[in-house]
């Protein structure tokens, strides 16, 4: 039989939910968040029920979805993350698949094809190609906009944004403003993996740090 794990102060999770559900916009304390994440048994049921009530109040019973096409424009990457089975580079020569770099014409074709088949969004990401600069990402956006002007473009990991800004010698906010003006609609939260400095140092020591990831995301929110 499954043994229920012990949890902190039975009933406290329900108290935290009850005290907070009346004001969903207020900031929760770290201890409250930790308490909810540790909820088990009846406390867990109370958290789920409160979340469902909030969902009903904010969204109702309507369910929406995005028809999306992923376009990975290159698997060539200068980084050597230990867990990655995608990138091709010095650390990935033995992985399956050959290195590739999609030309802009192919990105345009795939975007147009996605739109013609009913997609409302394209998601674009790739490795950090050694020849890429910030101008490359702007060119990719231009290709998407040319192919399907009304499609939503969800693109570029925080690592790609940091790389693009650094290559042009401008701030994150300035580069993100350029991307937005060129047609970027939203930013994926990838390249995060584990936002824990010690673990990250083992998995991807040469990648952007947890703080740098947070800086990119904060800059993106400030740009809008």
mmCIF file of C-alpha atoms in Angstrom:
data_model
loop_
_atom_site.group_PDB
_atom_site.id
_atom_site.type_symbol
_atom_site.label_atom_id
_atom_site.label_comp_id
_atom_site.label_asym_id
_atom_site.label_seq_id
_atom_site.Cartn_x
_atom_site.Cartn_y
_atom_site.Cartn_z
ATOM 1 C CA UNK A 1 0.000 0.000 0.000
ATOM 2 C CA UNK A 2 1.161 3.546 -0.705
ATOM 3 C CA UNK A 3 2.410 5.274 2.410
ATOM 4 C CA UNK A 4 1.519 8.949 2.683
ATOM 5 C CA UNK A 5 4.632 11.034 3.296
ATOM 6 C CA UNK A 6 4.674 13.161 6.432
ATOM 7 C CA UNK A 7 3.919 16.805 5.797
ATOM 8 C CA UNK A 8 4.420 19.997 7.687
ATOM 9 C CA UNK A 9 1.732 20.946 10.188
ATOM 10 C CA UNK A 10 -1.442 19.306 8.901
ATOM 11 C CA UNK A 11 -4.056 21.950 8.246
ATOM 12 C CA UNK A 12 -1.570 24.812 7.750
ATOM 13 C CA UNK A 13 -1.786 24.403 3.989
ATOM 14 C CA UNK A 14 -5.542 24.918 4.164
ATOM 15 C CA UNK A 15 -5.056 28.003 6.348
ATOM 16 C CA UNK A 16 -2.569 29.477 3.868
ATOM 17 C CA UNK A 17 -4.949 28.855 0.985
ATOM 18 C CA UNK A 18 -7.882 30.328 2.905
ATOM 19 C CA UNK A 19 -5.991 33.463 3.930
ATOM 20 C CA UNK A 20 -4.706 34.080 0.428
ATOM 21 C CA UNK A 21 -7.639 33.124 -1.792
ATOM 22 C CA UNK A 22 -9.461 36.369 -1.025
ATOM 23 C CA UNK A 23 -6.655 38.386 -2.634
ATOM 24 C CA UNK A 24 -5.072 36.498 -5.520
ATOM 25 C CA UNK A 25 -3.012 39.522 -6.542
ATOM 26 C CA UNK A 26 -1.003 39.825 -3.354
ATOM 27 C CA UNK A 27 2.559 38.547 -3.137
ATOM 28 C CA UNK A 28 2.942 35.236 -1.357
ATOM 29 C CA UNK A 29 5.806 34.820 1.071
ATOM 30 C CA UNK A 30 8.497 32.222 0.469
ATOM 31 C CA UNK A 31 7.330 30.252 3.503
ATOM 32 C CA UNK A 32 3.759 30.149 2.136
ATOM 33 C CA UNK A 33 4.954 28.897 -1.240
ATOM 34 C CA UNK A 34 7.118 26.242 0.408
ATOM 35 C CA UNK A 35 4.170 25.205 2.552
ATOM 36 C CA UNK A 36 1.888 24.753 -0.467
ATOM 37 C CA UNK A 37 4.531 22.747 -2.329
ATOM 38 C CA UNK A 38 4.891 20.433 0.667
ATOM 39 C CA UNK A 39 1.127 19.849 0.978
ATOM 40 C CA UNK A 40 -0.022 16.232 1.163
ATOM 41 C CA UNK A 41 -3.290 14.449 1.807
ATOM 42 C CA UNK A 42 -6.170 16.731 2.858
ATOM 43 C CA UNK A 43 -3.941 19.807 2.544
ATOM 44 C CA UNK A 44 -3.131 18.889 -1.046
ATOM 45 C CA UNK A 45 -6.831 18.440 -1.803
ATOM 46 C CA UNK A 46 -7.505 21.909 -0.365
ATOM 47 C CA UNK A 47 -4.780 23.456 -2.544
ATOM 48 C CA UNK A 48 -6.183 21.766 -5.669
ATOM 49 C CA UNK A 49 -9.738 22.865 -4.841
ATOM 50 C CA UNK A 50 -8.634 26.470 -4.255
ATOM 51 C CA UNK A 51 -6.695 26.478 -7.525
ATOM 52 C CA UNK A 52 -9.755 25.203 -9.371
ATOM 53 C CA UNK A 53 -11.940 27.930 -7.847
ATOM 54 C CA UNK A 54 -9.421 30.567 -8.902
ATOM 55 C CA UNK A 55 -9.307 29.098 -12.403
ATOM 56 C CA UNK A 56 -13.082 29.247 -12.640
ATOM 57 C CA UNK A 57 -13.159 32.856 -11.425
ATOM 58 C CA UNK A 58 -10.443 34.042 -13.804
ATOM 59 C CA UNK A 59 -11.001 31.902 -16.906
ATOM 60 C CA UNK A 60 -14.357 30.240 -16.601
ATOM 61 C CA UNK A 61 -14.799 26.890 -18.291
ATOM 62 C CA UNK A 62 -13.452 27.902 -21.696
ATOM 63 C CA UNK A 63 -10.322 26.060 -22.820
ATOM 64 C CA UNK A 64 -8.017 27.532 -25.457
ATOM 65 C CA UNK A 65 -5.000 26.205 -27.299
ATOM 66 C CA UNK A 66 -2.426 27.321 -29.823
ATOM 67 C CA UNK A 67 -1.826 25.639 -33.171
ATOM 68 C CA UNK A 68 1.940 25.802 -33.277
ATOM 69 C CA UNK A 69 4.822 24.724 -35.465
ATOM 70 C CA UNK A 70 8.335 24.323 -34.076
ATOM 71 C CA UNK A 71 11.162 25.443 -36.346
ATOM 72 C CA UNK A 72 14.629 24.575 -35.082
ATOM 73 C CA UNK A 73 16.935 26.473 -37.400
ATOM 74 C CA UNK A 74 20.240 24.933 -36.312
ATOM 75 C CA UNK A 75 21.591 22.175 -34.108
ATOM 76 C CA UNK A 76 25.132 23.554 -34.238
ATOM 77 C CA UNK A 77 26.068 24.908 -30.820
ATOM 78 C CA UNK A 78 29.177 26.241 -29.162
ATOM 79 C CA UNK A 79 28.000 25.071 -25.740
ATOM 80 C CA UNK A 80 28.492 21.628 -24.249
ATOM 81 C CA UNK A 81 25.645 20.963 -21.810
ATOM 82 C CA UNK A 82 26.069 17.478 -20.369
ATOM 83 C CA UNK A 83 22.428 16.451 -20.787
ATOM 84 C CA UNK A 84 21.907 17.718 -24.356
ATOM 85 C CA UNK A 85 21.168 15.186 -27.099
ATOM 86 C CA UNK A 86 20.321 17.871 -29.657
ATOM 87 C CA UNK A 87 23.329 20.065 -30.357
ATOM 88 C CA UNK A 88 26.180 19.270 -32.695
ATOM 89 C CA UNK A 89 29.591 20.581 -31.857
ATOM 90 C CA UNK A 90 32.805 19.548 -30.159
ATOM 91 C CA UNK A 91 30.838 17.734 -27.445
ATOM 92 C CA UNK A 92 28.197 16.301 -29.733
ATOM 93 C CA UNK A 93 29.968 14.662 -32.654
ATOM 94 C CA UNK A 94 28.777 11.220 -31.610
ATOM 95 C CA UNK A 95 25.116 12.151 -31.294
ATOM 96 C CA UNK A 96 22.539 11.100 -33.852
ATOM 97 C CA UNK A 97 21.780 13.332 -36.801
ATOM 98 C CA UNK A 98 23.961 15.522 -38.965
ATOM 99 C CA UNK A 99 24.674 19.204 -38.274
ATOM 100 C CA UNK A 100 22.316 21.559 -40.071
ATOM 101 C CA UNK A 101 21.611 25.267 -40.514
ATOM 102 C CA UNK A 102 18.341 26.225 -42.166
ATOM 103 C CA UNK A 103 18.616 29.030 -44.727
ATOM 104 C CA UNK A 104 16.230 31.950 -44.327
ATOM 105 C CA UNK A 105 14.318 30.796 -47.390
ATOM 106 C CA UNK A 106 13.510 27.507 -45.661
ATOM 107 C CA UNK A 107 12.404 29.313 -42.502
ATOM 108 C CA UNK A 108 10.088 31.430 -44.669
ATOM 109 C CA UNK A 109 8.748 28.328 -46.401
ATOM 110 C CA UNK A 110 8.032 26.491 -43.145
ATOM 111 C CA UNK A 111 6.376 29.549 -41.622
ATOM 112 C CA UNK A 112 4.152 30.066 -44.672
ATOM 113 C CA UNK A 113 3.282 26.370 -44.713
ATOM 114 C CA UNK A 114 2.359 26.497 -41.023
ATOM 115 C CA UNK A 115 0.066 29.484 -41.590
ATOM 116 C CA UNK A 116 -1.556 27.852 -44.612
ATOM 117 C CA UNK A 117 -2.281 24.739 -42.546
ATOM 118 C CA UNK A 118 -3.964 26.719 -39.779
ATOM 119 C CA UNK A 119 -1.135 27.426 -37.363
ATOM 120 C CA UNK A 120 -1.432 30.621 -35.340
ATOM 121 C CA UNK A 121 2.099 30.533 -33.966
ATOM 122 C CA UNK A 122 5.624 29.446 -34.808
ATOM 123 C CA UNK A 123 8.164 28.636 -32.125
ATOM 124 C CA UNK A 124 11.763 29.148 -33.189
ATOM 125 C CA UNK A 125 14.847 28.085 -31.277
ATOM 126 C CA UNK A 126 18.231 26.640 -32.017
ATOM 127 C CA UNK A 127 21.765 26.135 -30.855
ATOM 128 C CA UNK A 128 24.202 28.996 -30.398
ATOM 129 C CA UNK A 129 25.829 28.816 -33.809
ATOM 130 C CA UNK A 130 29.362 30.326 -33.800
ATOM 131 C CA UNK A 131 28.464 32.586 -36.727
ATOM 132 C CA UNK A 132 25.254 33.943 -35.206
ATOM 133 C CA UNK A 133 24.992 37.541 -34.035
ATOM 134 C CA UNK A 134 22.062 39.641 -32.936
ATOM 135 C CA UNK A 135 21.506 40.518 -36.584
ATOM 136 C CA UNK A 136 20.870 36.824 -37.326
ATOM 137 C CA UNK A 137 17.910 36.730 -34.962
ATOM 138 C CA UNK A 138 16.519 39.924 -36.485
ATOM 139 C CA UNK A 139 16.850 38.375 -39.948
ATOM 140 C CA UNK A 140 14.994 35.263 -38.766
ATOM 141 C CA UNK A 141 12.128 37.418 -37.505
ATOM 142 C CA UNK A 142 12.028 39.307 -40.787
ATOM 143 C CA UNK A 143 11.773 36.001 -42.659
ATOM 144 C CA UNK A 144 8.811 34.913 -40.517
ATOM 145 C CA UNK A 145 7.031 38.237 -40.905
ATOM 146 C CA UNK A 146 7.542 38.196 -44.664
ATOM 147 C CA UNK A 147 6.090 34.690 -44.900
ATOM 148 C CA UNK A 148 3.098 35.208 -42.587
ATOM 149 C CA UNK A 149 2.646 38.783 -41.322
ATOM 150 C CA UNK A 150 -0.109 37.900 -38.847
ATOM 151 C CA UNK A 151 1.442 34.809 -37.260
ATOM 152 C CA UNK A 152 2.569 35.001 -33.633
ATOM 153 C CA UNK A 153 6.322 34.460 -33.270
ATOM 154 C CA UNK A 154 7.364 32.753 -30.026
ATOM 155 C CA UNK A 155 11.131 32.598 -30.244
ATOM 156 C CA UNK A 156 14.629 32.731 -28.813
ATOM 157 C CA UNK A 157 15.694 31.362 -25.460
ATOM 158 C CA UNK A 158 17.173 33.708 -22.848
ATOM 159 C CA UNK A 159 20.567 32.295 -23.823
ATOM 160 C CA UNK A 160 20.004 33.328 -27.441
ATOM 161 C CA UNK A 161 18.851 36.787 -26.340
ATOM 162 C CA UNK A 162 21.926 37.245 -24.165
ATOM 163 C CA UNK A 163 24.168 36.050 -26.996
ATOM 164 C CA UNK A 164 22.505 38.399 -29.482
ATOM 165 C CA UNK A 165 22.775 41.431 -27.208
ATOM 166 C CA UNK A 166 26.393 40.664 -26.345
ATOM 167 C CA UNK A 167 27.359 40.207 -30.005
ATOM 168 C CA UNK A 168 25.971 43.664 -30.840
ATOM 169 C CA UNK A 169 27.433 45.307 -27.757
ATOM 170 C CA UNK A 170 24.065 46.571 -26.506
ATOM 171 C CA UNK A 171 21.966 46.031 -23.394
ATOM 172 C CA UNK A 172 19.452 43.243 -23.015
ATOM 173 C CA UNK A 173 16.579 45.738 -22.971
ATOM 174 C CA UNK A 174 17.809 47.458 -26.124
ATOM 175 C CA UNK A 175 18.140 44.180 -28.003
ATOM 176 C CA UNK A 176 14.766 42.929 -26.782
ATOM 177 C CA UNK A 177 13.209 46.195 -27.977
ATOM 178 C CA UNK A 178 14.737 45.568 -31.414
ATOM 179 C CA UNK A 179 13.375 42.015 -31.441
ATOM 180 C CA UNK A 180 9.915 43.224 -30.449
ATOM 181 C CA UNK A 181 9.939 45.894 -33.153
ATOM 182 C CA UNK A 182 10.976 43.238 -35.682
ATOM 183 C CA UNK A 183 7.992 41.055 -34.801
ATOM 184 C CA UNK A 184 8.858 38.950 -31.755
ATOM 185 C CA UNK A 185 5.639 38.243 -29.870
ATOM 186 C CA UNK A 186 6.812 36.269 -26.838
ATOM 187 C CA UNK A 187 9.856 34.610 -25.353
ATOM 188 C CA UNK A 188 10.093 30.940 -24.307
ATOM 189 C CA UNK A 189 11.498 30.209 -20.880
ATOM 190 C CA UNK A 190 13.952 27.606 -22.118
ATOM 191 C CA UNK A 191 17.683 27.429 -21.344
ATOM 192 C CA UNK A 192 16.610 27.385 -17.694
ATOM 193 C CA UNK A 193 16.978 23.657 -16.984
ATOM 194 C CA UNK A 194 17.763 23.944 -13.258
ATOM 195 C CA UNK A 195 18.036 27.438 -11.781
ATOM 196 C CA UNK A 196 20.253 26.281 -8.943
ATOM 197 C CA UNK A 197 23.848 27.584 -9.134
ATOM 198 C CA UNK A 198 25.546 24.468 -7.747
ATOM 199 C CA UNK A 199 23.580 22.019 -9.914
ATOM 200 C CA UNK A 200 23.904 24.289 -12.934
ATOM 201 C CA UNK A 201 27.680 24.386 -12.508
ATOM 202 C CA UNK A 202 27.709 20.612 -13.025
ATOM 203 C CA UNK A 203 25.183 20.397 -15.875
ATOM 204 C CA UNK A 204 26.113 23.409 -17.979
ATOM 205 C CA UNK A 205 29.035 25.343 -16.480
ATOM 206 C CA UNK A 206 29.660 27.432 -19.621
ATOM 207 C CA UNK A 207 26.018 28.446 -20.113
ATOM 208 C CA UNK A 208 24.400 31.613 -18.802
ATOM 209 C CA UNK A 209 24.062 31.615 -15.036
ATOM 210 C CA UNK A 210 20.774 31.381 -13.171
ATOM 211 C CA UNK A 211 20.997 35.104 -12.411
ATOM 212 C CA UNK A 212 21.653 35.945 -16.059
ATOM 213 C CA UNK A 213 18.599 33.887 -17.064
ATOM 214 C CA UNK A 214 16.510 35.832 -14.564
ATOM 215 C CA UNK A 215 17.972 39.118 -15.844
ATOM 216 C CA UNK A 216 16.903 38.317 -19.424
ATOM 217 C CA UNK A 217 13.389 37.363 -18.351
ATOM 218 C CA UNK A 218 13.063 40.490 -16.197
ATOM 219 C CA UNK A 219 14.266 42.645 -19.107
ATOM 220 C CA UNK A 220 11.735 40.962 -21.402
ATOM 221 C CA UNK A 221 8.910 41.790 -19.006
ATOM 222 C CA UNK A 222 10.088 45.392 -18.762
ATOM 223 C CA UNK A 223 10.086 45.722 -22.552
ATOM 224 C CA UNK A 224 6.619 44.174 -22.713
#
